[in-house]
């Protein structure tokens, strides 16, 4: 494959990767919504012939709920007061609830039923029960889908599937690549902006770079103060040089948001990064709080590489070992900086400065 073909393939892969997680989350919410509806339908003795129409009607309603939960509601919270955002969120849920009411009525009408669910033979007419039944069904469905969304926001769908299968209950050794991204001059920014405004800036920064991480198929391992740690299985991080593109996609995003940061904070955040890869031990730890953690010298080395950026006048450093694994990368310019003494390391580590070589479209 020619260099231009590789570049085009990499860009196409990042385009879809940036949208895959959002689409998967919305699709999963829709599927979970239908699953809850069908389970409750069976408990309410809904006729069997109504189950398929219920699923067909419930799926687009579940997708609508997914769009609200994943895209609309988070945007409202970021852009307006919590009280107003909560009120608009309630309006959105009310709209979806009306769609569910309408869907139930439509199915019952098409099947020639007075109502979708069956009343017990000895039950007396209870109008309040009939009015409250659909909101209760909807509330239970929203509870399940909200829990699912929180899980998917906390980890990738692949990682969630691994945990559900019981992986990492015991330590496992695997090869991974890590990228440590740290805001520059954070102490000065905190003093100049104050705690509250600085915290908002950090939150905005993390939110703005998240699509770049998704586009590069990365996983957020940790947010530590004003630093974000991104990780990949080694094969994924090397594919299309995702571990490099992640940093430069972050740069591009912050550059595009330049004016917004200037208007809000009077400053545009800049950042530096270091990347390295190798074998780590992965395990699920904790009882009160469960978390997948990585143990190994790779993380310490990556942190030390990132710490060398200021002294070497670089914004992005990688180890020679990672550079060798990546092979030919026509989009990037690599400058060898020689062996560098890293804090806590007995021997020197060969480092490379990385810059974009080809113009980005």
Short mmCIF file of N, CA, C and O in Angstrom, two decimals, residues 203-297:
data_model
loop_
_atom_site.label_atom_id
_atom_site.label_comp_id
_atom_site.label_asym_id
_atom_site.label_seq_id
_atom_site.Cartn_x
_atom_site.Cartn_y
_atom_site.Cartn_z
N UNK A 203 -11.88 21.09 33.07
CA UNK A 203 -13.04 20.31 32.63
C UNK A 203 -13.31 20.52 31.15
O UNK A 203 -13.58 19.55 30.41
N UNK A 204 -13.24 21.76 30.69
CA UNK A 204 -13.45 22.04 29.27
C UNK A 204 -12.37 21.37 28.43
O UNK A 204 -12.65 20.83 27.35
N UNK A 205 -11.14 21.42 28.91
CA UNK A 205 -10.03 20.80 28.17
C UNK A 205 -10.25 19.29 28.03
O UNK A 205 -10.13 18.73 26.94
N UNK A 206 -10.57 18.64 29.14
CA UNK A 206 -10.79 17.20 29.09
C UNK A 206 -11.97 16.85 28.17
O UNK A 206 -11.92 15.87 27.42
N UNK A 207 -13.03 17.66 28.24
CA UNK A 207 -14.18 17.40 27.37
C UNK A 207 -13.82 17.60 25.90
O UNK A 207 -14.19 16.79 25.05
N UNK A 208 -13.06 18.64 25.60
CA UNK A 208 -12.74 18.95 24.21
C UNK A 208 -11.79 17.93 23.58
O UNK A 208 -11.86 17.68 22.38
N UNK A 209 -10.89 17.35 24.37
CA UNK A 209 -9.95 16.38 23.79
C UNK A 209 -10.51 14.97 23.75
O UNK A 209 -9.91 14.09 23.13
N UNK A 210 -11.65 14.74 24.40
CA UNK A 210 -12.23 13.39 24.42
C UNK A 210 -12.52 12.84 23.02
O UNK A 210 -12.24 11.67 22.75
N UNK A 211 -13.10 13.65 22.09
CA UNK A 211 -13.31 13.11 20.74
C UNK A 211 -12.01 12.70 20.05
O UNK A 211 -12.00 11.74 19.27
N UNK A 212 -10.92 13.40 20.33
CA UNK A 212 -9.63 13.01 19.75
C UNK A 212 -9.19 11.66 20.27
O UNK A 212 -8.64 10.83 19.52
N UNK A 213 -9.42 11.40 21.55
CA UNK A 213 -9.07 10.11 22.13
C UNK A 213 -9.91 9.01 21.50
O UNK A 213 -9.41 7.94 21.15
N UNK A 214 -11.22 9.29 21.34
CA UNK A 214 -12.10 8.30 20.71
C UNK A 214 -11.70 8.05 19.27
O UNK A 214 -11.72 6.91 18.79
N UNK A 215 -11.33 9.11 18.55
CA UNK A 215 -10.94 8.96 17.15
C UNK A 215 -9.71 8.09 17.00
O UNK A 215 -9.57 7.36 16.01
N UNK A 216 -8.82 8.15 17.98
CA UNK A 216 -7.61 7.34 17.95
C UNK A 216 -7.81 5.99 18.64
O UNK A 216 -6.83 5.26 18.84
N UNK A 217 -9.07 5.67 18.98
CA UNK A 217 -9.42 4.39 19.61
C UNK A 217 -8.70 4.19 20.94
O UNK A 217 -8.40 3.07 21.35
N UNK A 218 -8.43 5.30 21.63
CA UNK A 218 -7.79 5.21 22.93
C UNK A 218 -8.80 5.04 24.05
O UNK A 218 -10.00 5.24 23.88
N UNK A 219 -8.30 4.66 25.21
CA UNK A 219 -9.11 4.53 26.42
C UNK A 219 -8.51 5.44 27.49
O UNK A 219 -7.30 5.44 27.68
N UNK A 220 -9.34 6.21 28.15
CA UNK A 220 -8.84 7.03 29.26
C UNK A 220 -8.62 6.12 30.46
O UNK A 220 -9.55 5.50 30.96
N UNK A 221 -7.37 6.07 30.89
CA UNK A 221 -7.05 5.27 32.07
C UNK A 221 -7.30 6.07 33.33
O UNK A 221 -7.96 5.61 34.27
N UNK A 222 -6.80 7.31 33.37
CA UNK A 222 -6.95 8.13 34.57
C UNK A 222 -6.96 9.61 34.20
O UNK A 222 -6.32 10.02 33.22
N UNK A 223 -7.68 10.37 35.01
CA UNK A 223 -7.50 11.81 35.08
C UNK A 223 -6.82 12.09 36.40
O UNK A 223 -7.35 11.77 37.47
N UNK A 224 -5.63 12.67 36.34
CA UNK A 224 -4.87 12.95 37.56
C UNK A 224 -4.59 14.45 37.59
O UNK A 224 -3.69 14.94 36.89
N UNK A 225 -5.37 15.18 38.37
CA UNK A 225 -5.21 16.62 38.41
C UNK A 225 -5.50 17.22 37.05
O UNK A 225 -6.63 17.15 36.55
N UNK A 226 -4.47 17.81 36.43
CA UNK A 226 -4.64 18.38 35.09
C UNK A 226 -3.98 17.50 34.02
O UNK A 226 -3.61 17.98 32.96
N UNK A 227 -3.85 16.24 34.32
CA UNK A 227 -3.22 15.29 33.40
C UNK A 227 -4.21 14.19 33.04
O UNK A 227 -5.00 13.74 33.88
N UNK A 228 -4.19 13.77 31.77
CA UNK A 228 -5.00 12.64 31.34
C UNK A 228 -4.05 11.56 30.82
O UNK A 228 -3.10 11.86 30.08
N UNK A 229 -4.31 10.32 31.23
CA UNK A 229 -3.50 9.19 30.80
C UNK A 229 -4.35 8.34 29.86
O UNK A 229 -5.43 7.87 30.24
N UNK A 230 -3.87 8.17 28.64
CA UNK A 230 -4.57 7.42 27.61
C UNK A 230 -3.81 6.13 27.36
O UNK A 230 -2.57 6.12 27.40
N UNK A 231 -4.52 5.05 27.09
CA UNK A 231 -3.86 3.78 26.85
C UNK A 231 -4.53 3.02 25.71
O UNK A 231 -5.70 3.25 25.41
N UNK A 232 -3.76 2.14 25.11
CA UNK A 232 -4.22 1.28 24.02
C UNK A 232 -3.64 -0.12 24.21
O UNK A 232 -2.50 -0.25 24.69
N UNK A 233 -4.36 -1.17 23.82
CA UNK A 233 -3.67 -2.43 23.56
C UNK A 233 -2.61 -2.16 22.49
O UNK A 233 -2.83 -1.35 21.58
N UNK A 234 -1.46 -2.78 22.60
CA UNK A 234 -0.32 -2.41 21.76
C UNK A 234 -0.67 -2.42 20.27
O UNK A 234 -0.31 -1.49 19.53
N UNK A 235 -1.39 -3.45 19.83
CA UNK A 235 -1.71 -3.55 18.40
C UNK A 235 -2.58 -2.39 17.94
O UNK A 235 -2.40 -1.83 16.85
N UNK A 236 -3.54 -1.99 18.79
CA UNK A 236 -4.44 -0.88 18.45
C UNK A 236 -3.69 0.44 18.43
O UNK A 236 -3.91 1.30 17.57
N UNK A 237 -2.79 0.64 19.40
CA UNK A 237 -2.03 1.87 19.45
C UNK A 237 -1.07 2.03 18.29
O UNK A 237 -0.84 3.15 17.81
N UNK A 238 -0.53 0.90 17.81
CA UNK A 238 0.39 0.96 16.68
C UNK A 238 -0.34 1.11 15.34
O UNK A 238 0.18 1.71 14.40
N UNK A 239 -1.55 0.56 15.26
CA UNK A 239 -2.30 0.61 14.00
C UNK A 239 -2.55 2.06 13.60
O UNK A 239 -3.07 2.85 14.37
N UNK A 240 -2.18 2.40 12.38
CA UNK A 240 -2.32 3.76 11.88
C UNK A 240 -1.66 4.80 12.78
O UNK A 240 -2.02 5.97 12.76
N UNK A 241 -0.71 4.35 13.62
CA UNK A 241 -0.04 5.26 14.57
C UNK A 241 -1.06 6.01 15.42
O UNK A 241 -0.95 7.21 15.65
N UNK A 242 -2.07 5.29 15.91
CA UNK A 242 -3.12 5.92 16.72
C UNK A 242 -2.54 6.67 17.92
O UNK A 242 -3.05 7.74 18.30
N UNK A 243 -1.50 6.10 18.54
CA UNK A 243 -0.94 6.73 19.74
C UNK A 243 -0.28 8.06 19.43
O UNK A 243 -0.14 8.91 20.33
N UNK A 244 0.12 8.28 18.18
CA UNK A 244 0.67 9.59 17.79
C UNK A 244 -0.44 10.52 17.34
O UNK A 244 -0.47 11.70 17.72
N UNK A 245 -1.33 10.02 16.53
CA UNK A 245 -2.42 10.85 16.02
C UNK A 245 -3.27 11.42 17.16
O UNK A 245 -3.80 12.53 17.04
N UNK A 246 -3.38 10.67 18.24
CA UNK A 246 -4.19 11.13 19.37
C UNK A 246 -3.71 12.50 19.84
O UNK A 246 -4.51 13.43 20.02
N UNK A 247 -2.40 12.65 20.03
CA UNK A 247 -1.85 13.92 20.50
C UNK A 247 -2.13 15.04 19.51
O UNK A 247 -2.56 16.14 19.91
N UNK A 248 -1.91 14.80 18.23
CA UNK A 248 -2.06 15.88 17.25
C UNK A 248 -3.52 16.20 16.96
O UNK A 248 -3.85 17.33 16.60
N UNK A 249 -4.41 15.21 17.14
CA UNK A 249 -5.84 15.51 17.06
C UNK A 249 -6.26 16.38 18.24
O UNK A 249 -7.11 17.27 18.10
N UNK A 250 -5.67 16.14 19.40
CA UNK A 250 -5.92 17.01 20.55
C UNK A 250 -5.48 18.43 20.24
O UNK A 250 -6.21 19.40 20.51
N UNK A 251 -4.28 18.57 19.68
CA UNK A 251 -3.78 19.90 19.33
C UNK A 251 -4.72 20.60 18.35
O UNK A 251 -5.02 21.79 18.51
N UNK A 252 -5.15 19.88 17.33
CA UNK A 252 -6.03 20.47 16.33
C UNK A 252 -7.33 20.94 16.97
O UNK A 252 -7.83 22.04 16.67
N UNK A 253 -7.89 20.13 17.87
CA UNK A 253 -9.15 20.49 18.52
C UNK A 253 -9.00 21.76 19.36
O UNK A 253 -9.85 22.66 19.29
N UNK A 254 -7.94 21.84 20.15
CA UNK A 254 -7.74 23.01 21.00
C UNK A 254 -7.48 24.25 20.14
O UNK A 254 -7.94 25.36 20.47
N UNK A 255 -6.77 24.08 19.03
CA UNK A 255 -6.55 25.21 18.12
C UNK A 255 -7.87 25.72 17.56
O UNK A 255 -8.09 26.93 17.46
N UNK A 256 -8.76 24.80 17.19
CA UNK A 256 -10.07 25.20 16.67
C UNK A 256 -10.90 25.91 17.73
O UNK A 256 -11.74 26.75 17.41
N UNK A 257 -10.66 25.58 19.00
CA UNK A 257 -11.41 26.19 20.10
C UNK A 257 -10.67 27.40 20.70
O UNK A 257 -11.02 27.86 21.79
N UNK A 258 -9.69 27.89 19.97
CA UNK A 258 -8.85 28.98 20.46
C UNK A 258 -9.66 30.17 20.95
O UNK A 258 -9.49 30.65 22.08
N UNK A 259 -10.57 30.66 20.13
CA UNK A 259 -11.33 31.85 20.48
C UNK A 259 -12.25 31.61 21.66
O UNK A 259 -12.45 32.50 22.52
N UNK A 260 -12.83 30.41 21.73
CA UNK A 260 -13.73 30.09 22.85
C UNK A 260 -12.98 30.14 24.18
O UNK A 260 -13.49 30.66 25.18
N UNK A 261 -11.75 29.62 24.20
CA UNK A 261 -10.96 29.67 25.44
C UNK A 261 -10.54 31.11 25.76
O UNK A 261 -10.53 31.51 26.93
N UNK A 262 -10.18 31.87 24.73
CA UNK A 262 -9.81 33.26 24.97
C UNK A 262 -10.97 34.05 25.56
O UNK A 262 -10.79 34.84 26.49
N UNK A 263 -12.17 33.83 25.02
CA UNK A 263 -13.35 34.56 25.52
C UNK A 263 -13.68 34.16 26.96
O UNK A 263 -14.08 35.01 27.77
N UNK A 264 -13.55 32.87 27.27
CA UNK A 264 -13.97 32.38 28.59
C UNK A 264 -12.91 32.58 29.66
O UNK A 264 -13.23 32.88 30.82
N UNK A 265 -11.62 32.42 29.29
CA UNK A 265 -10.58 32.40 30.32
C UNK A 265 -9.43 33.38 30.04
O UNK A 265 -8.57 33.56 30.91
N UNK A 266 -9.40 33.98 28.85
CA UNK A 266 -8.31 34.87 28.51
C UNK A 266 -7.01 34.15 28.23
O UNK A 266 -5.95 34.79 28.16
N UNK A 267 -7.06 32.84 28.07
CA UNK A 267 -5.86 32.04 27.81
C UNK A 267 -6.27 30.77 27.08
O UNK A 267 -7.40 30.29 27.25
N UNK A 268 -5.38 30.26 26.27
CA UNK A 268 -5.61 28.99 25.57
C UNK A 268 -4.70 27.94 26.18
O UNK A 268 -3.48 28.15 26.25
N UNK A 269 -5.24 26.82 26.65
CA UNK A 269 -4.37 25.81 27.28
C UNK A 269 -3.41 25.20 26.27
O UNK A 269 -3.77 24.92 25.13
N UNK A 270 -2.19 25.01 26.71
CA UNK A 270 -1.20 24.28 25.93
C UNK A 270 -0.78 23.06 26.74
O UNK A 270 -0.91 23.05 27.98
N UNK A 271 -0.27 22.07 26.08
CA UNK A 271 0.03 20.83 26.78
C UNK A 271 1.19 20.11 26.14
O UNK A 271 1.58 20.38 25.00
N UNK A 272 1.75 19.19 26.90
CA UNK A 272 2.87 18.38 26.45
C UNK A 272 2.53 16.92 26.72
O UNK A 272 1.61 16.62 27.50
N UNK A 273 3.27 16.01 26.07
CA UNK A 273 2.92 14.60 26.20
C UNK A 273 4.14 13.73 26.01
O UNK A 273 5.13 14.11 25.36
N UNK A 274 4.06 12.54 26.58
CA UNK A 274 5.07 11.50 26.39
C UNK A 274 4.39 10.18 26.16
O UNK A 274 3.32 9.91 26.72
N UNK A 275 4.99 9.35 25.31
CA UNK A 275 4.40 8.04 24.98
C UNK A 275 5.46 6.95 25.04
O UNK A 275 6.63 7.18 24.68
N UNK A 276 5.04 5.79 25.48
CA UNK A 276 5.94 4.64 25.61
C UNK A 276 5.06 3.40 25.68
O UNK A 276 3.85 3.49 25.95
N UNK A 277 5.63 2.25 25.43
CA UNK A 277 4.86 1.01 25.48
C UNK A 277 5.68 -0.14 26.03
O UNK A 277 6.92 -0.08 26.09
N UNK A 278 4.99 -1.19 26.43
CA UNK A 278 5.66 -2.37 26.95
C UNK A 278 4.68 -3.26 27.69
O UNK A 278 3.46 -3.08 27.64
N UNK A 279 5.21 -4.21 28.42
CA UNK A 279 4.40 -5.18 29.14
C UNK A 279 3.98 -4.62 30.50
O UNK A 279 4.80 -4.04 31.22
N UNK A 280 2.71 -4.80 30.83
CA UNK A 280 2.18 -4.39 32.13
C UNK A 280 1.33 -5.52 32.69
O UNK A 280 0.90 -6.43 31.97
N UNK A 281 1.09 -5.45 33.97
CA UNK A 281 0.17 -6.39 34.63
C UNK A 281 -1.15 -5.65 34.89
O UNK A 281 -1.14 -4.57 35.48
N UNK A 282 -2.23 -6.23 34.43
CA UNK A 282 -3.56 -5.62 34.54
C UNK A 282 -4.40 -6.43 35.52
O UNK A 282 -4.46 -7.66 35.43
N UNK A 283 -5.08 -5.73 36.44
CA UNK A 283 -5.89 -6.43 37.42
C UNK A 283 -7.01 -5.51 37.90
O UNK A 283 -6.87 -4.29 37.91
N UNK A 284 -8.12 -6.11 38.29
CA UNK A 284 -9.24 -5.39 38.87
C UNK A 284 -9.07 -5.36 40.38
O UNK A 284 -8.96 -6.42 41.03
N UNK A 285 -9.01 -4.14 40.97
CA UNK A 285 -8.72 -4.02 42.40
C UNK A 285 -9.86 -3.29 43.10
O UNK A 285 -10.68 -2.63 42.47
N UNK A 286 -9.85 -3.40 44.43
CA UNK A 286 -10.77 -2.64 45.26
C UNK A 286 -12.01 -3.41 45.65
O UNK A 286 -12.38 -4.40 45.01
N UNK A 287 -12.65 -2.95 46.72
CA UNK A 287 -13.93 -3.51 47.17
C UNK A 287 -14.99 -2.42 47.22
O UNK A 287 -16.03 -2.53 46.59
N UNK A 288 -14.72 -1.32 47.94
CA UNK A 288 -15.66 -0.21 47.96
C UNK A 288 -15.69 0.51 46.62
O UNK A 288 -16.72 1.03 46.21
N UNK A 289 -14.55 0.55 45.95
CA UNK A 289 -14.45 1.16 44.62
C UNK A 289 -13.64 0.23 43.74
O UNK A 289 -12.48 -0.07 44.02
N UNK A 290 -14.26 -0.27 42.67
CA UNK A 290 -13.61 -1.22 41.77
C UNK A 290 -13.00 -0.48 40.60
O UNK A 290 -13.64 0.41 40.00
N UNK A 291 -11.78 -0.84 40.25
CA UNK A 291 -11.10 -0.16 39.16
C UNK A 291 -10.06 -1.09 38.55
O UNK A 291 -9.39 -1.84 39.26
N UNK A 292 -9.94 -1.02 37.23
CA UNK A 292 -8.88 -1.75 36.53
C UNK A 292 -7.62 -0.90 36.59
O UNK A 292 -7.63 0.28 36.22
N UNK A 293 -6.53 -1.48 37.07
CA UNK A 293 -5.27 -0.75 37.19
C UNK A 293 -4.17 -1.50 36.45
O UNK A 293 -4.26 -2.71 36.21
N UNK A 294 -3.13 -0.74 36.11
CA UNK A 294 -1.97 -1.31 35.41
C UNK A 294 -0.75 -1.12 36.30
O UNK A 294 -0.53 -0.04 36.86
N UNK A 295 0.04 -2.18 36.42
CA UNK A 295 1.27 -2.12 37.19
C UNK A 295 2.44 -2.45 36.28
O UNK A 295 2.35 -3.36 35.45
N UNK A 296 3.52 -1.73 36.45
CA UNK A 296 4.71 -2.01 35.67
C UNK A 296 5.56 -0.78 35.47
O UNK A 296 5.11 0.37 35.65
N UNK A 297 6.81 -1.01 35.09
CA UNK A 297 7.75 0.09 34.89
C UNK A 297 7.37 0.97 33.71
O UNK A 297 7.82 2.11 33.62
#
